[in-house]
Amino acid sequence: MEKTNEKGPNDLEEQIDMLTKQKKYLQKKCREAGEAIIKQQGKYVALEKEYDKVCEERDNFERMLRNGNDTK
């Protein structure tokens, strides 16, 4: 009874199959990460605009306070 070598073409086929699955998994995760980055960029832009508004309102408020003190 001769033992057959299990690491022949079948082993290469198994490796190819595993690598193909790994590639698909990594592509999926990269897409998910890309989507998350795009969402974060959108939030960043919105926060930046809000920050600019708050700074402008603060500047206007300070200006009003200074002008109010100058007239007294």
XYZ file of N, CA, C and O in Angstrom:
288
model
N 0.838 -1.168 0.000
C 0.000 0.000 0.000
C 0.890 1.241 0.000
O 1.660 1.456 0.909
N 0.772 1.968 -1.062
C 1.604 3.168 -1.225
C 0.805 4.397 -0.823
O -0.339 4.556 -1.203
N 1.453 5.259 -0.042
C 0.791 6.482 0.420
C 0.907 7.543 -0.671
O 1.996 7.792 -1.177
N -0.196 8.136 -1.019
C -0.158 9.173 -2.047
C 0.182 10.510 -1.411
O -0.183 10.784 -0.263
N 0.885 11.307 -2.138
C 1.281 12.638 -1.664
C 0.094 13.588 -1.807
O -0.384 13.832 -2.902
N -0.373 14.116 -0.691
C -1.528 15.011 -0.708
C -1.160 16.421 -1.139
O -2.023 17.229 -1.400
N 0.119 16.721 -1.164
C 0.542 18.077 -1.537
C 0.931 18.100 -3.006
O 2.059 18.304 -3.366
N -0.033 17.930 -3.828
C 0.185 18.001 -5.263
C -0.600 19.160 -5.827
O -0.729 20.214 -5.190
N -1.154 18.994 -7.001
C -1.955 20.055 -7.610
C -3.130 20.473 -6.732
O -3.540 21.615 -6.727
N -3.660 19.534 -5.972
C -4.791 19.870 -5.108
C -4.386 20.906 -4.071
O -5.166 21.772 -3.714
N -3.178 20.786 -3.550
C -2.698 21.737 -2.556
C -2.575 23.124 -3.183
O -2.939 24.116 -2.563
N -2.080 23.218 -4.386
C -1.976 24.513 -5.067
C -3.363 25.093 -5.326
O -3.579 26.298 -5.167
N -4.275 24.232 -5.706
C -5.640 24.697 -5.931
C -6.243 25.234 -4.633
O -6.940 26.242 -4.632
N -5.951 24.557 -3.532
C -6.451 25.010 -2.239
C -5.838 26.361 -1.872
O -6.530 27.257 -1.383
N -4.545 26.509 -2.116
C -3.881 27.792 -1.844
C -4.471 28.912 -2.699
O -4.705 30.019 -2.212
N -4.704 28.613 -3.957
C -5.294 29.610 -4.860
C -6.679 30.000 -4.353
O -7.028 31.184 -4.308
N -7.449 29.007 -3.948
C -8.794 29.275 -3.425
C -8.727 30.136 -2.163
O -9.473 31.107 -2.028
N -7.825 29.807 -1.248
C -7.686 30.576 -0.015
C -7.230 32.010 -0.304
O -7.727 32.965 0.287
N -6.285 32.164 -1.217
C -5.798 33.498 -1.573
C -6.876 34.319 -2.272
O -6.987 35.530 -2.051
N -7.685 33.672 -3.077
C -8.789 34.360 -3.744
C -9.805 34.848 -2.720
O -10.267 35.996 -2.785
N -10.125 33.993 -1.742
C -11.045 34.399 -0.681
C -10.454 35.540 0.140
O -11.163 36.488 0.503
N -9.158 35.443 0.417
C -8.492 36.504 1.183
C -8.533 37.823 0.406
O -8.796 38.880 0.987
N -8.295 37.752 -0.891
C -8.326 38.958 -1.722
C -9.709 39.595 -1.700
O -9.844 40.815 -1.518
N -10.743 38.791 -1.833
C -12.116 39.313 -1.799
C -12.421 39.947 -0.451
O -13.038 41.011 -0.372
N -11.985 39.287 0.640
C -12.208 39.817 1.987
C -11.508 41.165 2.152
O -12.096 42.128 2.656
N -10.248 41.235 1.726
C -9.492 42.479 1.866
C -10.074 43.599 0.999
O -10.112 44.759 1.418
N -10.551 43.260 -0.187
C -11.185 44.262 -1.040
C -12.446 44.810 -0.371
O -12.696 46.014 -0.403
N -13.219 43.923 0.239
C -14.433 44.347 0.938
C -14.075 45.293 2.086
O -14.706 46.347 2.260
N -13.072 44.933 2.867
C -12.665 45.766 3.999
C -12.115 47.115 3.525
O -12.350 48.151 4.165
N -11.402 47.132 2.420
C -10.891 48.393 1.860
C -12.045 49.292 1.414
O -12.005 50.505 1.641
N -13.049 48.704 0.801
C -14.221 49.491 0.402
C -14.923 50.075 1.621
O -15.329 51.237 1.620
N -15.076 49.244 2.661
C -15.705 49.728 3.892
C -14.894 50.863 4.501
O -15.462 51.866 4.959
N -13.585 50.718 4.513
C -12.726 51.767 5.056
C -12.834 53.035 4.213
O -12.873 54.146 4.751
N -12.900 52.876 2.907
C -13.067 54.026 2.018
C -14.366 54.766 2.279
O -14.398 55.994 2.317
N -15.439 54.007 2.488
C -16.732 54.622 2.795
C -16.666 55.372 4.125
O -17.210 56.467 4.260
N -16.000 54.767 5.115
C -15.871 55.411 6.422
C -15.064 56.705 6.316
O -15.406 57.716 6.948
N -14.037 56.689 5.499
C -13.214 57.894 5.300
C -14.047 58.995 4.664
O -13.991 60.160 5.084
N -14.834 58.650 3.662
C -15.675 59.645 2.993
C -16.676 60.245 3.967
O -16.906 61.455 3.987
N -17.279 59.389 4.830
C -18.216 59.900 5.835
C -17.508 60.849 6.800
O -18.045 61.901 7.151
N -16.308 60.471 7.223
C -15.562 61.310 8.154
C -15.176 62.641 7.509
O -15.200 63.684 8.163
N -14.837 62.612 6.239
C -14.515 63.856 5.537
C -15.726 64.772 5.491
O -15.610 65.984 5.675
N -16.905 64.198 5.250
C -18.128 64.991 5.231
C -18.405 65.611 6.588
O -18.768 66.785 6.686
N -18.224 64.829 7.646
C -18.424 65.351 8.995
C -17.412 66.457 9.294
O -17.750 67.467 9.917
N -16.181 66.265 8.853
C -15.134 67.259 9.087
C -15.477 68.580 8.412
O -15.360 69.648 9.019
N -15.934 68.508 7.179
C -16.302 69.721 6.445
C -17.456 70.432 7.149
O -17.440 71.654 7.323
N -18.454 69.660 7.587
C -19.600 70.251 8.284
C -19.157 70.903 9.598
O -19.585 72.021 9.920
N -18.301 70.231 10.331
C -17.806 70.793 11.590
C -16.953 72.040 11.355
O -17.005 72.996 12.132
N -16.184 72.017 10.295
C -15.351 73.175 9.961
C -16.231 74.395 9.657
O -15.948 75.505 10.119
N -17.310 74.181 8.911
C -18.241 75.272 8.609
C -18.898 75.793 9.881
O -19.034 77.005 10.076
N -19.314 74.871 10.744
C -19.947 75.257 12.006
C -18.961 76.046 12.877
O -19.321 77.041 13.488
N -17.729 75.603 12.912
C -16.694 76.297 13.679
C -16.495 77.718 13.150
O -16.386 78.672 13.923
N -16.449 77.852 11.836
C -16.296 79.180 11.235
C -17.460 80.093 11.612
O -17.265 81.279 11.912
N -18.685 79.540 11.609
C -19.860 80.336 12.005
C -19.738 80.799 13.457
O -20.011 81.953 13.782
N -19.359 79.880 14.323
C -19.234 80.213 15.747
C -18.166 81.281 15.948
O -18.368 82.232 16.724
N -17.054 81.158 15.255
C -15.988 82.164 15.365
C -16.479 83.530 14.884
O -16.185 84.561 15.506
N -17.219 83.527 13.788
C -17.745 84.790 13.270
C -18.738 85.405 14.259
O -18.702 86.612 14.517
N -19.602 84.584 14.823
C -20.563 85.083 15.813
C -19.836 85.620 17.042
O -20.210 86.657 17.594
N -18.790 84.945 17.480
C -18.010 85.415 18.620
C -17.372 86.765 18.318
O -17.424 87.695 19.131
N -16.792 86.874 17.132
C -16.167 88.138 16.735
C -17.195 89.267 16.691
O -16.920 90.385 17.156
N -18.361 88.984 16.143
C -19.423 89.994 16.086
C -19.865 90.394 17.489
O -20.074 91.576 17.777
N -20.002 89.413 18.362
C -20.420 89.681 19.730
C -19.366 90.542 20.454
O -19.712 91.522 21.128
N -18.099 90.200 20.282
C -17.031 90.991 20.901
C -17.027 92.414 20.352
O -16.824 93.377 21.097
N -17.261 92.538 19.064
C -17.303 93.856 18.439
C -18.458 94.685 19.016
O -18.313 95.868 19.309
N -19.614 94.036 19.196
C -20.771 94.724 19.780
C -20.457 95.174 21.205
O -20.801 96.280 21.604
N -19.800 94.319 21.970
C -19.461 94.677 23.348
C -18.493 95.860 23.384
O -18.645 96.765 24.199
N -17.500 95.852 22.511
C -16.541 96.965 22.460
C -17.227 98.256 22.041
O -16.995 99.306 22.620
N -18.081 98.173 21.045
C -18.784 99.372 20.582
C -19.725 99.890 21.655
O -19.893 101.099 21.797
N -20.341 99.008 22.407
C -21.224 99.412 23.488
C -20.462 100.099 24.586
O -20.930 101.068 25.191
N -19.253 99.665 24.881
C -18.437 100.282 25.912
C -17.854 101.627 25.467
O -17.619 102.506 26.288
N -17.600 101.770 24.164
C -17.023 103.009 23.644
C -18.014 104.160 23.680
O -17.628 105.315 23.810
N -19.288 103.888 23.602
C -20.290 104.975 23.548
C -20.647 105.497 24.935
O -21.286 106.503 25.045
N -20.226 104.816 25.959
C -20.589 105.257 27.329
C -19.622 106.263 27.868
O -18.510 106.387 27.676
